[in-house]
PDB file of C-alpha atoms and ligand atoms in Angstrom:
ATOM      1  CA  UNK U   1     -45.030 102.343 -23.291  1.00  0.00           C
ATOM      2  CA  UNK U   2     -46.971  99.893 -25.425  1.00  0.00           C
ATOM      3  CA  UNK U   3     -49.963  97.826 -24.429  1.00  0.00           C
ATOM      4  CA  UNK U   4     -47.517  94.912 -24.050  1.00  0.00           C
ATOM      5  CA  UNK U   5     -46.147  96.664 -20.977  1.00  0.00           C
ATOM      6  CA  UNK U   6     -49.510  96.632 -19.243  1.00  0.00           C
ATOM      7  CA  UNK U   7     -50.439  93.500 -17.373  1.00  0.00           C
ATOM      8  CA  UNK U   8     -54.008  92.891 -16.329  1.00  0.00           C
ATOM      9  CA  UNK U   9     -54.892  90.527 -13.585  1.00  0.00           C
ATOM     10  CA  UNK U  10     -57.850  88.329 -14.454  1.00  0.00           C
ATOM     11  CA  UNK U  11     -60.062  85.785 -12.783  1.00  0.00           C
ATOM     12  CA  UNK U  12     -58.297  82.449 -13.056  1.00  0.00           C
ATOM     13  CA  UNK U  13     -60.902  80.129 -11.547  1.00  0.00           C
ATOM     14  CA  UNK U  14     -58.537  79.529  -8.629  1.00  0.00           C
ATOM     15  CA  UNK U  15     -58.512  81.324  -5.290  1.00  0.00           C
ATOM     16  CA  UNK U  16     -55.409  83.523  -5.313  1.00  0.00           C
ATOM     17  CA  UNK U  17     -52.856  83.372  -2.507  1.00  0.00           C
ATOM     18  CA  UNK U  18     -51.339  86.796  -1.831  1.00  0.00           C
ATOM     19  CA  UNK U  19     -48.024  87.679  -0.197  1.00  0.00           C
ATOM     20  CA  UNK U  20     -46.838  90.511   2.073  1.00  0.00           C
ATOM     21  CA  UNK U  21     -47.170  93.105  -0.707  1.00  0.00           C
ATOM     22  CA  UNK U  22     -50.843  92.182  -1.052  1.00  0.00           C
ATOM     23  CA  UNK U  23     -51.420  92.480   2.692  1.00  0.00           C
ATOM     24  CA  UNK U  24     -49.757  95.900   2.649  1.00  0.00           C
ATOM     25  CA  UNK U  25     -51.929  97.053  -0.271  1.00  0.00           C
ATOM     26  CA  UNK U  26     -55.157  95.712   1.281  1.00  0.00           C
ATOM     27  CA  UNK U  27     -54.335  97.331   4.629  1.00  0.00           C
ATOM     28  CA  UNK U  28     -54.192 100.743   2.960  1.00  0.00           C
ATOM     29  CA  UNK U  29     -57.292 100.202   0.797  1.00  0.00           C
ATOM     30  CA  UNK U  30     -59.304  98.741   3.671  1.00  0.00           C
ATOM     31  CA  UNK U  31     -58.359 101.555   6.001  1.00  0.00           C
ATOM     32  CA  UNK U  32     -59.398 104.249   3.536  1.00  0.00           C
ATOM     33  CA  UNK U  33     -62.755 102.532   2.898  1.00  0.00           C
ATOM     34  CA  UNK U  34     -63.355 102.398   6.674  1.00  0.00           C
ATOM     35  CA  UNK U  35     -62.344 106.047   7.067  1.00  0.00           C
ATOM     36  CA  UNK U  36     -64.830 106.977   4.338  1.00  0.00           C
ATOM     37  CA  UNK U  37     -67.664 105.351   6.326  1.00  0.00           C
ATOM     38  CA  UNK U  38     -66.389 107.024   9.528  1.00  0.00           C
ATOM     39  CA  UNK U  39     -66.498 110.375   7.700  1.00  0.00           C
ATOM     40  CA  UNK U  40     -70.110 109.823   6.589  1.00  0.00           C
ATOM     41  CA  UNK U  41     -71.450 108.951  10.070  1.00  0.00           C
ATOM     42  CA  UNK U  42     -72.283 112.479  11.272  1.00  0.00           C
ATOM     43  CA  UNK U  43     -74.029 113.213   7.938  1.00  0.00           C
ATOM     44  CA  UNK U  44     -76.498 110.317   8.212  1.00  0.00           C
ATOM     45  CA  UNK U  45     -79.459 112.279   9.577  1.00  0.00           C
ATOM     46  CA  UNK U  46     -83.173 112.734   8.794  1.00  0.00           C
ATOM     47  CA  UNK U  47     -83.611 114.911   5.692  1.00  0.00           C
ATOM     48  CA  UNK U  48     -80.178 114.352   4.157  1.00  0.00           C
ATOM     49  CA  UNK U  49     -80.391 113.765   0.404  1.00  0.00           C
ATOM     50  CA  UNK U  50     -78.574 110.535  -0.470  1.00  0.00           C
ATOM     51  CA  UNK U  51     -76.886 112.047  -3.563  1.00  0.00           C
ATOM     52  CA  UNK U  52     -75.162 114.394  -1.108  1.00  0.00           C
ATOM     53  CA  UNK U  53     -73.776 111.440   0.887  1.00  0.00           C
ATOM     54  CA  UNK U  54     -72.528 109.966  -2.408  1.00  0.00           C
ATOM     55  CA  UNK U  55     -70.843 113.270  -3.299  1.00  0.00           C
ATOM     56  CA  UNK U  56     -69.156 113.465   0.126  1.00  0.00           C
ATOM     57  CA  UNK U  57     -67.876 109.910  -0.306  1.00  0.00           C
ATOM     58  CA  UNK U  58     -66.614 110.510  -3.848  1.00  0.00           C
ATOM     59  CA  UNK U  59     -64.745 113.671  -2.871  1.00  0.00           C
ATOM     60  CA  UNK U  60     -63.236 111.975   0.178  1.00  0.00           C
ATOM     61  CA  UNK U  61     -61.991 109.039  -1.894  1.00  0.00           C
ATOM     62  CA  UNK U  62     -60.573 111.207  -4.705  1.00  0.00           C
ATOM     63  CA  UNK U  63     -58.998 113.693  -2.243  1.00  0.00           C
ATOM     64  CA  UNK U  64     -57.151 110.738  -0.725  1.00  0.00           C
ATOM     65  CA  UNK U  65     -55.654 109.719  -4.068  1.00  0.00           C
ATOM     66  CA  UNK U  66     -57.907 106.685  -4.474  1.00  0.00           C
ATOM     67  CA  UNK U  67     -60.652 105.713  -6.928  1.00  0.00           C
ATOM     68  CA  UNK U  68     -64.268 104.762  -6.200  1.00  0.00           C
ATOM     69  CA  UNK U  69     -64.565 101.223  -7.631  1.00  0.00           C
ATOM     70  CA  UNK U  70     -68.349 101.347  -8.157  1.00  0.00           C
ATOM     71  CA  UNK U  71     -68.141 104.476 -10.331  1.00  0.00           C
ATOM     72  CA  UNK U  72     -66.772 102.358 -13.177  1.00  0.00           C
ATOM     73  CA  UNK U  73     -68.488  99.107 -12.297  1.00  0.00           C
ATOM     74  CA  UNK U  74     -70.895  97.753 -14.948  1.00  0.00           C
ATOM     75  CA  UNK U  75     -72.393 101.203 -15.544  1.00  0.00           C
ATOM     76  CA  UNK U  76     -73.334 101.728 -11.873  1.00  0.00           C
ATOM     77  CA  UNK U  77     -72.003 105.318 -11.869  1.00  0.00           C
ATOM     78  CA  UNK U  78     -71.997 106.127  -8.114  1.00  0.00           C
ATOM     79  CA  UNK U  79     -69.442 105.866  -5.307  1.00  0.00           C
ATOM     80  CA  UNK U  80     -71.621 104.185  -2.679  1.00  0.00           C
ATOM     81  CA  UNK U  81     -74.684 101.988  -2.485  1.00  0.00           C
ATOM     82  CA  UNK U  82     -77.301 103.236  -0.002  1.00  0.00           C
ATOM     83  CA  UNK U  83     -79.851 100.584   0.954  1.00  0.00           C
ATOM     84  CA  UNK U  84     -82.557 101.442   3.452  1.00  0.00           C
ATOM     85  CA  UNK U  85     -85.244  99.423   5.230  1.00  0.00           C
ATOM     86  CA  UNK U  86     -86.522  96.693   2.868  1.00  0.00           C
ATOM     87  CA  UNK U  87     -83.748  97.359   0.336  1.00  0.00           C
ATOM     88  CA  UNK U  88     -81.349  94.413   0.661  1.00  0.00           C
ATOM     89  CA  UNK U  89     -78.388  95.856  -1.275  1.00  0.00           C
ATOM     90  CA  UNK U  90     -77.319  97.994  -4.274  1.00  0.00           C
ATOM     91  CA  UNK U  91     -79.674 100.883  -3.414  1.00  0.00           C
ATOM     92  CA  UNK U  92     -78.873 103.849  -5.667  1.00  0.00           C
ATOM     93  CA  UNK U  93     -78.161 107.285  -4.145  1.00  0.00           C
ATOM     94  CA  UNK U  94     -80.192 110.079  -5.733  1.00  0.00           C
ATOM     95  CA  UNK U  95     -82.592 112.908  -5.001  1.00  0.00           C
ATOM     96  CA  UNK U  96     -84.335 110.915  -2.252  1.00  0.00           C
ATOM     97  CA  UNK U  97     -83.791 111.812   1.403  1.00  0.00           C
ATOM     98  CA  UNK U  98     -83.349 109.717   4.551  1.00  0.00           C
ATOM     99  CA  UNK U  99     -86.233 109.768   7.037  1.00  0.00           C
ATOM    100  CA  UNK U 100     -86.433 109.490  10.814  1.00  0.00           C
ATOM    101  CA  UNK U 101     -86.579 105.813  11.793  1.00  0.00           C
ATOM    102  CA  UNK U 102     -84.855 104.424   8.675  1.00  0.00           C
ATOM    103  CA  UNK U 103     -82.105 101.861   8.983  1.00  0.00           C
ATOM    104  CA  UNK U 104     -79.629 102.287   6.181  1.00  0.00           C
ATOM    105  CA  UNK U 105     -76.643 100.401   4.824  1.00  0.00           C
ATOM    106  CA  UNK U 106     -73.858 102.363   3.149  1.00  0.00           C
ATOM    107  CA  UNK U 107     -71.416 100.266   1.108  1.00  0.00           C
ATOM    108  CA  UNK U 108     -68.210 101.681  -0.348  1.00  0.00           C
ATOM    109  CA  UNK U 109     -65.355 100.160  -2.321  1.00  0.00           C
ATOM    110  CA  UNK U 110     -62.152 102.102  -2.907  1.00  0.00           C
ATOM    111  CA  UNK U 111     -59.152 101.297  -5.091  1.00  0.00           C
ATOM    112  CA  UNK U 112     -55.767 102.256  -3.618  1.00  0.00           C
ATOM    113  CA  UNK U 113     -52.776 101.504  -5.855  1.00  0.00           C
ATOM    114  CA  UNK U 114     -54.852  98.828  -7.546  1.00  0.00           C
ATOM    115  CA  UNK U 115     -56.066  97.122  -4.326  1.00  0.00           C
ATOM    116  CA  UNK U 116     -59.771  97.036  -3.415  1.00  0.00           C
ATOM    117  CA  UNK U 117     -61.141  97.826   0.055  1.00  0.00           C
ATOM    118  CA  UNK U 118     -64.853  96.924   0.317  1.00  0.00           C
ATOM    119  CA  UNK U 119     -66.926  97.540   3.451  1.00  0.00           C
ATOM    120  CA  UNK U 120     -70.428  98.430   4.574  1.00  0.00           C
ATOM    121  CA  UNK U 121     -72.193  99.378   7.801  1.00  0.00           C
ATOM    122  CA  UNK U 122     -75.702  99.976   9.141  1.00  0.00           C
ATOM    123  CA  UNK U 123     -76.633 103.431  10.394  1.00  0.00           C
ATOM    124  CA  UNK U 124     -79.787 104.459  12.248  1.00  0.00           C
ATOM    125  CA  UNK U 125     -81.479 107.648  11.032  1.00  0.00           C
ATOM    126  CA  UNK U 126     -82.679 109.442  14.163  1.00  0.00           C
ATOM    127  CA  UNK U 127     -84.598 107.167  16.546  1.00  0.00           C
ATOM    128  CA  UNK U 128     -85.186 103.593  15.352  1.00  0.00           C
ATOM    129  CA  UNK U 129     -87.695 100.880  16.409  1.00  0.00           C
ATOM    130  CA  UNK U 130     -86.625  98.077  18.763  1.00  0.00           C
ATOM    131  CA  UNK U 131     -87.336  95.488  16.056  1.00  0.00           C
ATOM    132  CA  UNK U 132     -85.058  97.207  13.542  1.00  0.00           C
ATOM    133  CA  UNK U 133     -82.320  97.603  16.151  1.00  0.00           C
ATOM    134  CA  UNK U 134     -82.504  93.912  16.961  1.00  0.00           C
ATOM    135  CA  UNK U 135     -82.152  93.043  13.258  1.00  0.00           C
ATOM    136  CA  UNK U 136     -79.049  95.229  13.011  1.00  0.00           C
ATOM    137  CA  UNK U 137     -77.539  93.732  16.179  1.00  0.00           C
ATOM    138  CA  UNK U 138     -78.081  90.156  14.975  1.00  0.00           C
ATOM    139  CA  UNK U 139     -76.547  91.014  11.586  1.00  0.00           C
ATOM    140  CA  UNK U 140     -73.373  92.377  13.224  1.00  0.00           C
ATOM    141  CA  UNK U 141     -73.205  89.383  15.572  1.00  0.00           C
ATOM    142  CA  UNK U 142     -73.572  87.035  12.574  1.00  0.00           C
ATOM    143  CA  UNK U 143     -70.673  88.709  10.743  1.00  0.00           C
ATOM    144  CA  UNK U 144     -68.542  88.538  13.886  1.00  0.00           C
ATOM    145  CA  UNK U 145     -69.306  84.835  14.350  1.00  0.00           C
ATOM    146  CA  UNK U 146     -68.522  84.154  10.690  1.00  0.00           C
ATOM    147  CA  UNK U 147     -65.194  85.980  10.929  1.00  0.00           C
ATOM    148  CA  UNK U 148     -64.338  84.089  14.130  1.00  0.00           C
ATOM    149  CA  UNK U 149     -64.140  80.926  11.988  1.00  0.00           C
ATOM    150  CA  UNK U 150     -61.462  82.370   9.692  1.00  0.00           C
ATOM    151  CA  UNK U 151     -58.114  80.613  10.084  1.00  0.00           C
ATOM    152  CA  UNK U 152     -55.974  78.258   7.975  1.00  0.00           C
ATOM    153  CA  UNK U 153     -57.553  74.803   7.776  1.00  0.00           C
ATOM    154  CA  UNK U 154     -61.139  75.983   8.350  1.00  0.00           C
ATOM    155  CA  UNK U 155     -63.530  75.913   5.376  1.00  0.00           C
ATOM    156  CA  UNK U 156     -65.827  78.436   3.734  1.00  0.00           C
ATOM    157  CA  UNK U 157     -68.701  76.221   4.893  1.00  0.00           C
ATOM    158  CA  UNK U 158     -67.644  76.895   8.496  1.00  0.00           C
ATOM    159  CA  UNK U 159     -68.122  80.635   7.906  1.00  0.00           C
ATOM    160  CA  UNK U 160     -71.526  80.240   6.243  1.00  0.00           C
ATOM    161  CA  UNK U 161     -72.713  77.791   8.862  1.00  0.00           C
ATOM    162  CA  UNK U 162     -71.814  80.074  11.792  1.00  0.00           C
ATOM    163  CA  UNK U 163     -73.696  82.954  10.162  1.00  0.00           C
ATOM    164  CA  UNK U 164     -76.787  80.941   9.219  1.00  0.00           C
ATOM    165  CA  UNK U 165     -77.032  79.304  12.637  1.00  0.00           C
ATOM    166  CA  UNK U 166     -77.040  82.621  14.466  1.00  0.00           C
ATOM    167  CA  UNK U 167     -79.441  84.337  12.063  1.00  0.00           C
ATOM    168  CA  UNK U 168     -81.968  81.501  11.965  1.00  0.00           C
ATOM    169  CA  UNK U 169     -81.597  80.945  15.714  1.00  0.00           C
ATOM    170  CA  UNK U 170     -82.960  84.484  16.029  1.00  0.00           C
ATOM    171  CA  UNK U 171     -85.834  83.675  13.625  1.00  0.00           C
ATOM    172  CA  UNK U 172     -84.477  85.871  10.832  1.00  0.00           C
ATOM    173  CA  UNK U 173     -83.357  84.656   7.394  1.00  0.00           C
ATOM    174  CA  UNK U 174     -80.143  84.771   5.336  1.00  0.00           C
ATOM    175  CA  UNK U 175     -80.345  86.100   1.770  1.00  0.00           C
ATOM    176  CA  UNK U 176     -79.163  83.451  -0.712  1.00  0.00           C
ATOM    177  CA  UNK U 177     -79.037  85.455  -3.931  1.00  0.00           C
ATOM    178  CA  UNK U 178     -76.039  87.637  -3.026  1.00  0.00           C
ATOM    179  CA  UNK U 179     -72.757  86.611  -1.498  1.00  0.00           C
ATOM    180  CA  UNK U 180     -69.304  87.759  -0.440  1.00  0.00           C
ATOM    181  CA  UNK U 181     -66.404  87.424  -2.849  1.00  0.00           C
ATOM    182  CA  UNK U 182     -62.678  87.147  -3.248  1.00  0.00           C
ATOM    183  CA  UNK U 183     -61.010  90.503  -3.872  1.00  0.00           C
ATOM    184  CA  UNK U 184     -57.565  92.063  -4.234  1.00  0.00           C
ATOM    185  CA  UNK U 185     -56.495  93.673  -7.484  1.00  0.00           C
ATOM    186  CA  UNK U 186     -59.844  92.391  -8.787  1.00  0.00           C
ATOM    187  CA  UNK U 187     -63.109  93.704  -7.262  1.00  0.00           C
ATOM    188  CA  UNK U 188     -65.112  90.472  -7.475  1.00  0.00           C
ATOM    189  CA  UNK U 189     -62.875  87.401  -7.677  1.00  0.00           C
ATOM    190  CA  UNK U 190     -63.109  83.746  -6.722  1.00  0.00           C
ATOM    191  CA  UNK U 191     -64.513  82.406  -4.457  1.00  0.00           C
ATOM    192  CA  UNK U 192     -68.196  83.150  -3.891  1.00  0.00           C
ATOM    193  CA  UNK U 193     -68.527  83.420  -0.111  1.00  0.00           C
ATOM    194  CA  UNK U 194     -72.060  82.319   0.743  1.00  0.00           C
ATOM    195  CA  UNK U 195     -73.551  83.152   4.138  1.00  0.00           C
ATOM    196  CA  UNK U 196     -75.134  79.757   4.796  1.00  0.00           C
ATOM    197  CA  UNK U 197     -73.954  76.169   4.594  1.00  0.00           C
ATOM    198  CA  UNK U 198     -72.611  73.140   6.397  1.00  0.00           C
ATOM    199  CA  UNK U 199     -69.571  73.152   8.638  1.00  0.00           C
ATOM    200  CA  UNK U 200     -66.579  71.368   7.147  1.00  0.00           C
ATOM    201  CA  UNK U 201     -67.718  71.744   3.531  1.00  0.00           C
ATOM    202  CA  UNK U 202     -66.296  73.900   0.737  1.00  0.00           C
ATOM    203  CA  UNK U 203     -62.779  75.067  -0.006  1.00  0.00           C
ATOM    204  CA  UNK U 204     -60.180  75.061   2.742  1.00  0.00           C
ATOM    205  CA  UNK U 205     -58.911  78.481   3.890  1.00  0.00           C
ATOM    206  CA  UNK U 206     -55.209  79.127   3.296  1.00  0.00           C
ATOM    207  CA  UNK U 207     -52.903  81.963   4.339  1.00  0.00           C
ATOM    208  CA  UNK U 208     -52.938  84.711   1.714  1.00  0.00           C
ATOM    209  CA  UNK U 209     -56.608  84.349   0.689  1.00  0.00           C
ATOM    210  CA  UNK U 210     -58.449  87.698   0.582  1.00  0.00           C
ATOM    211  CA  UNK U 211     -62.261  87.896   0.558  1.00  0.00           C
ATOM    212  CA  UNK U 212     -65.294  89.735   1.894  1.00  0.00           C
ATOM    213  CA  UNK U 213     -67.928  88.476   4.294  1.00  0.00           C
ATOM    214  CA  UNK U 214     -71.130  90.518   3.929  1.00  0.00           C
ATOM    215  CA  UNK U 215     -74.245  88.784   5.231  1.00  0.00           C
ATOM    216  CA  UNK U 216     -77.655  90.166   4.280  1.00  0.00           C
ATOM    217  CA  UNK U 217     -80.279  89.338   6.899  1.00  0.00           C
ATOM    218  CA  UNK U 218     -84.071  89.707   6.541  1.00  0.00           C
ATOM    219  CA  UNK U 219     -86.698  89.844   9.266  1.00  0.00           C
ATOM    220  CA  UNK U 220     -89.046  87.867   7.004  1.00  0.00           C
ATOM    221  CA  UNK U 221     -88.399  85.464   4.133  1.00  0.00           C
ATOM    222  CA  UNK U 222     -85.005  85.335   2.366  1.00  0.00           C
ATOM    223  CA  UNK U 223     -86.411  86.010  -1.108  1.00  0.00           C
ATOM    224  CA  UNK U 224     -85.366  89.124  -3.001  1.00  0.00           C
ATOM    225  CA  UNK U 225     -86.184  90.781  -6.306  1.00  0.00           C
ATOM    226  CA  UNK U 226     -84.278  93.369  -8.329  1.00  0.00           C
ATOM    227  CA  UNK U 227     -86.243  96.475  -9.348  1.00  0.00           C
ATOM    228  CA  UNK U 228     -86.511  97.710 -12.946  1.00  0.00           C
ATOM    229  CA  UNK U 229     -83.527 100.063 -12.420  1.00  0.00           C
ATOM    230  CA  UNK U 230     -81.437  96.887 -12.716  1.00  0.00           C
ATOM    231  CA  UNK U 231     -79.693  97.378  -9.340  1.00  0.00           C
ATOM    232  CA  UNK U 232     -81.949  97.896  -6.303  1.00  0.00           C
ATOM    233  CA  UNK U 233     -82.581  94.543  -4.599  1.00  0.00           C
ATOM    234  CA  UNK U 234     -85.547  94.439  -2.195  1.00  0.00           C
ATOM    235  CA  UNK U 235     -87.147  91.805  -0.008  1.00  0.00           C
ATOM    236  CA  UNK U 236     -90.133  90.249  -1.812  1.00  0.00           C
ATOM    237  CA  UNK U 237     -92.224  90.352   1.389  1.00  0.00           C
ATOM    238  CA  UNK U 238     -91.190  93.998   2.094  1.00  0.00           C
ATOM    239  CA  UNK U 239     -89.641  92.976   5.417  1.00  0.00           C
ATOM    240  CA  UNK U 240     -86.662  94.917   6.777  1.00  0.00           C
ATOM    241  CA  UNK U 241     -83.168  93.839   5.726  1.00  0.00           C
ATOM    242  CA  UNK U 242     -79.721  94.601   7.155  1.00  0.00           C
ATOM    243  CA  UNK U 243     -76.138  93.990   6.032  1.00  0.00           C
ATOM    244  CA  UNK U 244     -72.576  94.649   7.127  1.00  0.00           C
ATOM    245  CA  UNK U 245     -69.332  93.844   5.346  1.00  0.00           C
ATOM    246  CA  UNK U 246     -65.617  93.479   6.005  1.00  0.00           C
ATOM    247  CA  UNK U 247     -62.721  92.735   3.658  1.00  0.00           C
ATOM    248  CA  UNK U 248     -60.343  90.259   5.313  1.00  0.00           C
ATOM    249  CA  UNK U 249     -57.199  88.230   4.745  1.00  0.00           C
ATOM    250  CA  UNK U 250     -56.256  84.789   6.073  1.00  0.00           C
ATOM    251  CA  UNK U 251     -52.978  84.967   8.022  1.00  0.00           C
ATOM    252  CA  UNK U 252     -50.700  82.114   9.220  1.00  0.00           C
ATOM    253  CA  UNK U 253     -52.621  82.042  12.499  1.00  0.00           C
ATOM    254  CA  UNK U 254     -56.061  83.515  11.800  1.00  0.00           C
ATOM    255  CA  UNK U 255     -57.477  86.650  10.277  1.00  0.00           C
ATOM    256  CA  UNK U 256     -56.579  90.228   9.466  1.00  0.00           C
ATOM    257  CA  UNK U 257     -59.582  92.560   9.094  1.00  0.00           C
ATOM    258  CA  UNK U 258     -58.512  95.149   6.537  1.00  0.00           C
ATOM    259  CA  UNK U 259     -61.620  97.351   6.898  1.00  0.00           C
ATOM    260  CA  UNK U 260     -61.692  97.721  10.695  1.00  0.00           C
ATOM    261  CA  UNK U 261     -62.595 101.301  11.661  1.00  0.00           C
ATOM    262  CA  UNK U 262     -59.503 103.093  13.037  1.00  0.00           C
ATOM    263  CA  UNK U 263     -61.880 104.952  15.391  1.00  0.00           C
ATOM    264  CA  UNK U 264     -63.947 101.920  16.457  1.00  0.00           C
ATOM    265  CA  UNK U 265     -67.057 103.002  14.555  1.00  0.00           C
ATOM    266  CA  UNK U 266     -67.761  99.812  12.576  1.00  0.00           C
ATOM    267  CA  UNK U 267     -71.072  99.391  14.408  1.00  0.00           C
ATOM    268  CA  UNK U 268     -72.433 102.924  14.736  1.00  0.00           C
ATOM    269  CA  UNK U 269     -74.652 103.429  17.812  1.00  0.00           C
ATOM    270  CA  UNK U 270     -78.381 103.452  17.008  1.00  0.00           C
ATOM    271  CA  UNK U 271     -80.762 105.655  18.992  1.00  0.00           C
ATOM    272  CA  UNK U 272     -83.879 104.050  20.489  1.00  0.00           C
ATOM    273  CA  UNK U 273     -87.286 105.487  19.650  1.00  0.00           C
TER     274      UNK U 273
HETATM  275  N1  MF3 S 301     -69.738  96.860  -2.782  1.00  0.00           N
HETATM  276  C1  MF3 S 301     -70.643  95.869  -3.304  1.00  0.00           C
HETATM  277  C2  MF3 S 301     -70.130  94.541  -2.796  1.00  0.00           C
HETATM  278  O1  MF3 S 301     -70.063  94.393  -1.628  1.00  0.00           O
HETATM  279  C3  MF3 S 301     -70.753  95.900  -4.781  1.00  0.00           C
HETATM  280  C4  MF3 S 301     -71.482  97.053  -5.273  1.00  0.00           C
HETATM  281  S1  MF3 S 301     -71.482  97.007  -6.962  1.00  0.00           S
HETATM  282  C5  MF3 S 301     -72.330  98.376  -7.387  1.00  0.00           C
HETATM  283  O2  MF3 S 301     -69.709  93.673  -3.489  1.00  0.00           O
HETATM  284  F1  MF3 S 301     -72.113  98.534  -8.618  1.00  0.00           F
HETATM  285  F2  MF3 S 301     -73.614  98.167  -7.104  1.00  0.00           F
HETATM  286  F3  MF3 S 301     -71.906  99.392  -6.702  1.00  0.00           F
HETATM  287 CO1   CO S 302     -68.409  93.133  -1.379  1.00  0.00          CO
HETATM  288 CO1   CO S 303     -69.479  96.178  -0.604  1.00  0.00          CO
END
């Protein structure tokens, strides 16, 4: 084999339209990513060291013949992102432990036969305040409302608008600095999927488009800053933040959610304090 035999898919500036082979690949990648988050659920407890959750995720992914996409991504070096409380996204697992009352997002991306499955969920650590639980509920509802817009002929603005309307209607805010993304054989592809906007604007959805929707919702202001580690994004006003993410495809009639939990655990139950 020479390097001429290897083809690399690249960003083209256009939103790719995938066929049945792509749907089949994304189904398998999405399912494994969801199963990884299912597997972690019983381990998300007060006192657990986050590096241990990362290790469990890495071993699960590798044992299933897949690769953790974030391990090789721009020097990130871990399998999952673990973002708790006022961390908006890209929290780094390490020697720090989860504490009673935390709300925590775990985000994993796996590569199965070249296809990327990218998903994240919110978990409660022990008993959680009513305010934090409401934030998590609104974030899941916002994602659901955004995904309900997905069908051929709708626009990306329809998705963003549905999310923003629900979040702001509940007096929370939508983070502007991070967005969803096209994906497939590429981790982050066209388009940028923003979680705010005007209905009827933006590119028109077509069958075969694959992308993530992953709203980040803050109790306070939408503004974020990235810490000196170069990854961890936090709310500037230190208010709580929540996020959840699915990888989806546009079908002839609507949507296929590739990262649905086979055991119905996409929104893990959160205990009241
Ligand atoms: N999974 C994240 C996303 O939803 C990306 C994480 S990149 C990392 O797009 F390097 F921070 F892991
Ligand atoms: Co993503
Ligand atoms: Co993700």
